[in-house]
Tab-separated table of C-alpha atoms in Angstrom:
chain	number	residue	atom	x	y	z
A	1233	MET	CA	-9.008	15.912	-9.131
A	1234	ASN	CA	-5.425	14.799	-10.410
A	1235	PHE	CA	-6.669	10.727	-10.889
A	1236	GLN	CA	-2.261	10.080	-11.805
A	1237	LYS	CA	-1.657	11.809	-7.994
A	1238	ILE	CA	-4.622	9.656	-6.285
A	1239	LYS	CA	-2.097	6.397	-8.441
A	1240	ASN	CA	0.856	7.443	-6.698
A	1241	SER	CA	-1.081	8.843	-3.556
A	1242	ILE	CA	-1.854	5.202	-2.994
A	1243	TYR	CA	0.891	3.527	-4.197
A	1244	GLY	CA	3.508	5.140	-2.230
A	1245	PHE	CA	1.151	4.540	0.626
A	1246	ILE	CA	1.954	0.631	0.079
A	1247	ILE	CA	5.763	1.593	-0.904
A	1248	GLY	CA	6.286	3.452	2.308
A	1249	ASP	CA	3.907	-0.073	4.047
A	1250	ALA	CA	6.996	-1.929	2.686
A	1251	LEU	CA	9.749	-0.802	3.152
A	1252	GLY	CA	9.216	-0.291	7.061
A	1253	VAL	CA	8.578	-4.091	7.220
A	1254	PRO	CA	11.020	-5.717	7.973
A	1255	PHE	CA	12.635	-3.136	10.306
A	1256	GLU	CA	9.776	-2.485	12.581
A	1257	PHE	CA	10.063	-2.421	16.240
A	1258	LYS	CA	13.570	-1.672	15.993
A	1259	ALA	CA	15.705	1.221	17.004
A	1260	PRO	CA	15.448	4.492	15.110
A	1261	ALA	CA	18.646	5.370	13.103
A	1262	VAL	CA	18.868	2.316	11.144
A	1263	SER	CA	21.905	2.828	9.094
A	1264	LYS	CA	20.930	0.998	6.027
A	1265	ILE	CA	17.700	1.779	5.005
A	1266	ASP	CA	16.504	-0.056	1.150
A	1267	MET	CA	13.644	-2.620	0.212
A	1268	ILE	CA	14.901	-5.611	2.321
A	1269	GLY	CA	13.686	-9.279	3.045
A	1270	PHE	CA	12.740	-10.663	6.116
A	1271	GLY	CA	13.722	-9.130	8.750
A	1272	THR	CA	11.153	-8.505	12.119
A	1273	HIS	CA	7.700	-10.140	10.491
A	1274	ASN	CA	9.513	-12.724	8.690
A	1275	GLN	CA	8.567	-11.542	4.978
A	1276	PRO	CA	10.126	-11.694	1.745
A	1277	LEU	CA	10.958	-8.832	-0.302
A	1278	GLY	CA	8.096	-6.490	-0.474
A	1279	THR	CA	5.547	-7.836	1.141
A	1280	TRP	CA	3.305	-4.508	2.667
A	1281	SER	CA	1.523	-5.211	6.296
A	1282	ASP	CA	-2.160	-4.301	7.859
A	1283	ASP	CA	-2.322	-0.701	7.201
A	1284	SER	CA	-1.844	-1.454	3.339
A	1285	SER	CA	-4.742	-4.452	3.659
A	1286	LEU	CA	-6.965	-2.334	5.506
A	1287	MET	CA	-6.516	0.759	3.724
A	1288	LEU	CA	-7.122	-1.824	0.217
A	1289	ALA	CA	-9.924	-3.009	2.528
A	1290	THR	CA	-11.179	0.498	2.813
A	1291	LEU	CA	-10.516	1.123	-1.117
A	1292	ASP	CA	-13.351	-1.576	-1.697
A	1293	SER	CA	-15.115	-1.435	0.720
A	1294	ILE	CA	-15.456	2.523	-0.677
A	1295	SER	CA	-15.889	1.932	-4.271
A	1296	ASN	CA	-17.989	-0.684	-4.282
A	1297	ASN	CA	-20.116	0.299	-1.896
A	1298	LYS	CA	-19.685	-2.738	0.252
A	1299	ASP	CA	-20.030	-2.500	4.214
A	1300	LEU	CA	-16.495	-1.569	5.735
A	1301	ARG	CA	-16.460	-3.156	8.763
A	1302	GLU	CA	-17.279	-7.122	6.920
A	1303	CYS	CA	-14.526	-5.581	4.260
A	1304	MET	CA	-11.851	-5.629	7.610
A	1305	VAL	CA	-13.660	-8.716	9.006
A	1306	ASN	CA	-13.053	-11.066	5.421
A	1307	TRP	CA	-9.501	-9.620	6.062
A	1308	VAL	CA	-8.781	-10.537	9.581
A	1309	LYS	CA	-10.364	-13.752	9.434
A	1310	TYR	CA	-9.559	-14.761	5.417
A	1311	GLY	CA	-6.769	-12.961	4.819
A	1312	ARG	CA	-8.575	-11.120	2.166
A	1313	TYR	CA	-6.567	-7.684	0.353
A	1314	ALA	CA	-3.568	-10.191	2.144
A	1315	ILE	CA	0.042	-11.232	0.344
A	1316	ASP	CA	-0.557	-14.750	0.557
A	1317	ASN	CA	-4.657	-14.482	2.632
A	1318	LEU	CA	-1.691	-13.624	5.604
A	1319	VAL	CA	-2.114	-11.579	8.142
A	1320	PHE	CA	0.444	-10.149	10.621
A	1321	ASP	CA	1.145	-7.297	12.719
A	1322	ILE	CA	-2.345	-6.791	13.291
A	1323	GLY	CA	-2.730	-4.149	16.194
A	1324	HIS	CA	-4.543	-5.092	19.678
A	1325	SER	CA	-7.225	-2.973	19.302
A	1326	THR	CA	-7.916	-3.966	15.642
A	1327	LYS	CA	-8.141	-7.164	16.500
A	1328	THR	CA	-10.797	-7.162	19.349
A	1329	GLY	CA	-13.034	-4.618	17.584
A	1330	LEU	CA	-12.935	-6.863	14.469
A	1331	ILE	CA	-12.785	-9.991	16.369
A	1332	ASN	CA	-14.550	-9.899	19.681
A	1333	ASN	CA	-16.932	-6.560	18.705
A	1334	LYS	CA	-15.091	-5.151	21.619
A	1335	ILE	CA	-14.174	-1.853	21.749
A	1336	ASN	CA	-11.735	-0.240	23.861
A	1337	LYS	CA	-12.642	2.847	25.168
A	1338	ASP	CA	-10.343	3.981	26.925
A	1339	PHE	CA	-7.061	6.746	26.049
A	1340	TYR	CA	-4.711	3.815	25.913
A	1341	SER	CA	-6.839	2.100	23.226
A	1342	ASN	CA	-5.010	4.798	20.963
A	1343	GLY	CA	-3.131	3.321	18.600
A	1344	ASN	CA	-3.058	3.995	14.769
A	1345	GLY	CA	-5.346	1.601	13.446
A	1346	SER	CA	-7.546	3.875	12.167
A	1347	LEU	CA	-5.128	6.954	10.697
A	1348	MET	CA	-3.543	3.771	8.698
A	1349	ARG	CA	-7.151	3.073	6.697
A	1350	MET	CA	-8.702	6.701	5.697
A	1351	LEU	CA	-6.491	7.828	2.926
A	1352	PRO	CA	-9.254	6.585	0.253
A	1353	PHE	CA	-11.802	8.347	2.665
A	1354	VAL	CA	-9.147	12.144	1.494
A	1355	PHE	CA	-10.542	11.769	-1.812
A	1356	GLU	CA	-13.402	10.626	-1.562
A	1357	LEU	CA	-14.724	13.252	1.123
A	1358	TYR	CA	-12.613	15.821	-0.525
A	1359	GLY	CA	-14.915	18.819	-0.886
A	1360	SER	CA	-17.607	18.263	1.842
A	1361	ASN	CA	-18.044	19.950	4.834
A	1362	GLN	CA	-16.241	19.588	7.755
A	1363	GLU	CA	-19.252	18.263	9.141
A	1364	LYS	CA	-20.417	15.580	7.387
A	1365	ILE	CA	-16.142	14.418	7.295
A	1366	LYS	CA	-16.317	14.621	10.739
A	1367	GLU	CA	-19.360	11.581	10.498
A	1368	VAL	CA	-17.914	9.630	8.149
A	1369	VAL	CA	-14.979	9.832	10.245
A	1370	ILE	CA	-16.162	9.051	13.052
A	1371	LYS	CA	-18.627	6.089	12.107
A	1372	SER	CA	-15.356	4.405	9.909
A	1373	SER	CA	-12.033	5.177	13.212
A	1374	SER	CA	-15.027	3.032	15.689
A	1375	ILE	CA	-14.991	0.598	13.697
A	1376	THR	CA	-11.969	-0.238	16.252
A	1377	HIS	CA	-11.084	2.654	17.395
A	1378	VAL	CA	-14.078	5.014	18.982
A	1379	HIS	CA	-11.242	7.867	21.182
A	1380	GLU	CA	-11.787	11.140	20.166
A	1381	ILE	CA	-7.906	12.025	19.801
A	1382	SER	CA	-8.160	9.052	17.278
A	1383	ILE	CA	-10.605	10.941	15.474
A	1384	ASN	CA	-9.264	14.158	15.656
A	1385	ALA	CA	-6.274	12.034	14.712
A	1386	CYS	CA	-7.478	11.118	11.425
A	1387	MET	CA	-9.994	14.175	11.406
A	1388	ASP	CA	-6.405	15.828	10.521
A	1389	TYR	CA	-4.999	14.155	8.459
A	1390	ILE	CA	-7.506	14.062	6.126
A	1391	ASN	CA	-8.167	18.426	6.784
A	1392	TYR	CA	-4.027	18.902	6.193
A	1393	PHE	CA	-4.348	16.391	2.409
A	1394	HIS	CA	-7.337	18.544	1.511
A	1395	ASN	CA	-5.366	21.473	1.717
A	1396	ILE	CA	-2.243	19.467	-0.027
A	1397	ILE	CA	-5.017	18.909	-2.992
A	1398	ASN	CA	-5.620	22.956	-2.202
A	1399	GLY	CA	-2.469	23.633	-3.862
A	1400	LEU	CA	-1.410	25.168	-0.284
A	1401	ASN	CA	2.655	24.391	0.233
A	1402	LYS	CA	3.789	21.495	3.172
A	1403	GLU	CA	3.829	23.991	5.777
A	1404	LYS	CA	1.502	26.362	5.197
A	1405	SER	CA	-1.366	23.118	5.367
A	1406	LEU	CA	-0.125	23.148	8.861
A	1407	PRO	CA	-3.175	23.726	10.456
A	1408	ARG	CA	-2.096	26.526	13.425
A	1409	HIS	CA	-2.794	23.375	16.347
A	1410	LEU	CA	-0.492	21.449	14.368
A	1411	ILE	CA	2.981	23.965	13.940
A	1412	TYR	CA	5.020	23.213	16.690
A	1413	ILE	CA	5.657	19.758	14.480
A	1414	LEU	CA	8.168	21.535	12.560
A	1415	SER	CA	10.505	22.355	14.990
A	1416	LYS	CA	9.608	18.859	17.078
A	1417	GLU	CA	13.148	16.054	16.829
A	1418	ASN	CA	11.652	13.293	18.917
A	1419	PHE	CA	8.594	11.608	18.173
A	1420	ASN	CA	5.851	8.947	19.581
A	1421	THR	CA	7.308	6.581	16.990
A	1422	LYS	CA	5.732	3.303	18.892
A	1423	GLY	CA	2.502	3.346	17.166
A	1424	PHE	CA	0.322	6.296	19.444
A	1425	VAL	CA	-1.943	8.001	16.545
A	1426	ILE	CA	-0.324	11.137	17.489
A	1427	GLY	CA	2.606	10.352	18.041
A	1428	THR	CA	2.273	9.066	14.106
A	1429	LEU	CA	0.296	11.506	12.748
A	1430	GLU	CA	3.482	14.136	14.206
A	1431	ALA	CA	6.122	11.467	12.774
A	1432	ALA	CA	4.173	11.263	9.121
A	1433	LEU	CA	3.613	15.088	9.006
A	1434	HIS	CA	7.712	16.402	9.771
A	1435	CYS	CA	9.291	13.403	7.406
A	1436	PHE	CA	7.125	14.674	4.640
A	1437	ILE	CA	7.372	18.616	5.405
A	1438	THR	CA	11.323	18.146	5.730
A	1439	THR	CA	12.765	16.346	3.049
A	1440	ASN	CA	12.308	16.900	-0.960
A	1441	ASN	CA	11.096	14.284	-2.197
A	1442	TYR	CA	9.155	11.088	-2.230
A	1443	THR	CA	12.160	8.732	-1.487
A	1444	ASP	CA	14.293	10.574	1.303
A	1445	SER	CA	10.675	11.373	2.803
A	1446	ILE	CA	9.939	7.321	3.477
A	1447	LYS	CA	12.943	6.451	3.847
A	1448	LYS	CA	13.912	9.121	7.139
A	1449	ALA	CA	9.817	7.855	7.980
A	1450	VAL	CA	11.122	4.299	8.714
A	1451	SER	CA	14.408	5.622	10.452
A	1452	LEU	CA	12.578	6.753	13.450
A	1453	GLY	CA	11.855	3.613	13.815
A	1454	TYR	CA	9.541	1.191	15.712
A	1455	ASP	CA	6.724	1.263	13.737
A	1456	THR	CA	8.060	1.968	11.310
A	1457	ASP	CA	5.868	0.602	8.302
A	1458	THR	CA	3.209	2.625	9.415
A	1459	ILE	CA	4.744	6.573	9.349
A	1460	ALA	CA	6.139	5.635	6.552
A	1461	ALA	CA	2.837	4.335	5.125
A	1462	ILE	CA	1.356	7.270	6.402
A	1463	THR	CA	4.615	9.671	4.897
A	1464	GLY	CA	3.836	8.235	1.450
A	1465	SER	CA	1.235	8.695	0.427
A	1466	LEU	CA	1.500	12.532	0.874
A	1467	SER	CA	4.789	12.440	-0.950
A	1468	GLY	CA	3.036	10.363	-3.604
A	1469	TYR	CA	0.715	12.407	-3.984
A	1470	TYR	CA	2.749	15.837	-3.267
A	1471	TYR	CA	5.602	15.229	-6.240
A	1472	ASN	CA	3.376	12.824	-7.507
A	1473	ASN	CA	5.669	10.187	-8.760
A	1474	VAL	CA	6.860	7.035	-5.971
A	1475	ASN	CA	10.529	4.916	-6.098
A	1476	ASN	CA	10.062	2.723	-9.314
A	1477	SER	CA	12.785	0.355	-8.030
A	1478	PHE	CA	10.681	-0.187	-5.003
A	1479	LYS	CA	8.060	-0.352	-6.965
A	1480	ASN	CA	8.951	-3.008	-8.869
A	1481	LYS	CA	10.132	-5.006	-6.029
A	1482	LEU	CA	5.683	-4.788	-3.937
A	1483	ARG	CA	4.181	-8.648	-3.695
A	1484	GLY	CA	1.422	-8.428	-4.732
A	1485	LYS	CA	-0.076	-6.382	-7.519
A	1486	GLU	CA	-2.562	-8.914	-8.502
A	1487	ILE	CA	-4.432	-6.800	-5.847
A	1488	ILE	CA	-3.339	-3.805	-5.876
A	1489	ASN	CA	-3.928	-2.727	-8.963
A	1490	PRO	CA	-7.989	-3.407	-9.541
A	1491	LEU	CA	-8.546	-2.390	-6.640
A	1492	ILE	CA	-6.940	1.191	-7.032
A	1493	ASP	CA	-8.373	1.210	-10.665
A	1494	LYS	CA	-12.136	0.302	-9.227
A	1495	PHE	CA	-11.596	3.704	-6.920
A	1496	VAL	CA	-10.272	5.894	-9.484
A	1497	GLU	CA	-12.644	5.297	-11.767
A	1498	TYR	CA	-15.411	5.732	-8.694
A	1499	ILE	CA	-13.979	9.242	-8.259
A	1500	GLU	CA	-13.632	9.889	-11.281
A	1501	ILE	CA	-17.838	9.344	-11.969
A	1502	LYS	CA	-18.615	10.942	-8.012
């Protein structure tokens, strides 16, 4: 694997998250999308949310052989992996799963809280068979999201990403059951895991560069940070670059960089 692409994928995710944070819960077609401060969550410019914190917790778990649930609990209880140790924008299923140790199993528990932390597994599981991928995805997702819809969405994301790593073009990387997203115009962008995956793949495939892809993701409205983060992970890898102006505005690089470096080192010797 190309290790610079891995770094750009991870940063691509975090930048997308930070771009979306001020616009979250707002209606689609935001007129001007830029890296700004405050907005919905009243956070300073360049602040990323639970999406990146949970993804970084997963990086730490993999590269340092730590228990993933424990890493996630350290985030929700103590602000580990969060800027200023501040936890905000936590999903209901994630919160109840980590704090109350209660896992909801019905259809309505299919938020995108496990999908948002799958990126590190894309690289750790590259070259693995489907049985192994499913085993790891079930174990990870089920910490908070146990329903098969969530698990299958995570599987689709990882498998699609593996096709991209293998050099297939964006459209041909889609499994047959997701071809419909190419012509789909309206997406459920309010946190439903399938809607999130559909929207992110659509934004990635229908744009031609990193910046346009994440801006398009934010323009869809509502769960802007997660959709832009997932989109950015794909675009950062595929184009092997990110928006450096946005990157320079990110907060928390003292948290991000050591975790990325350790993870890439782990993947190199794996």
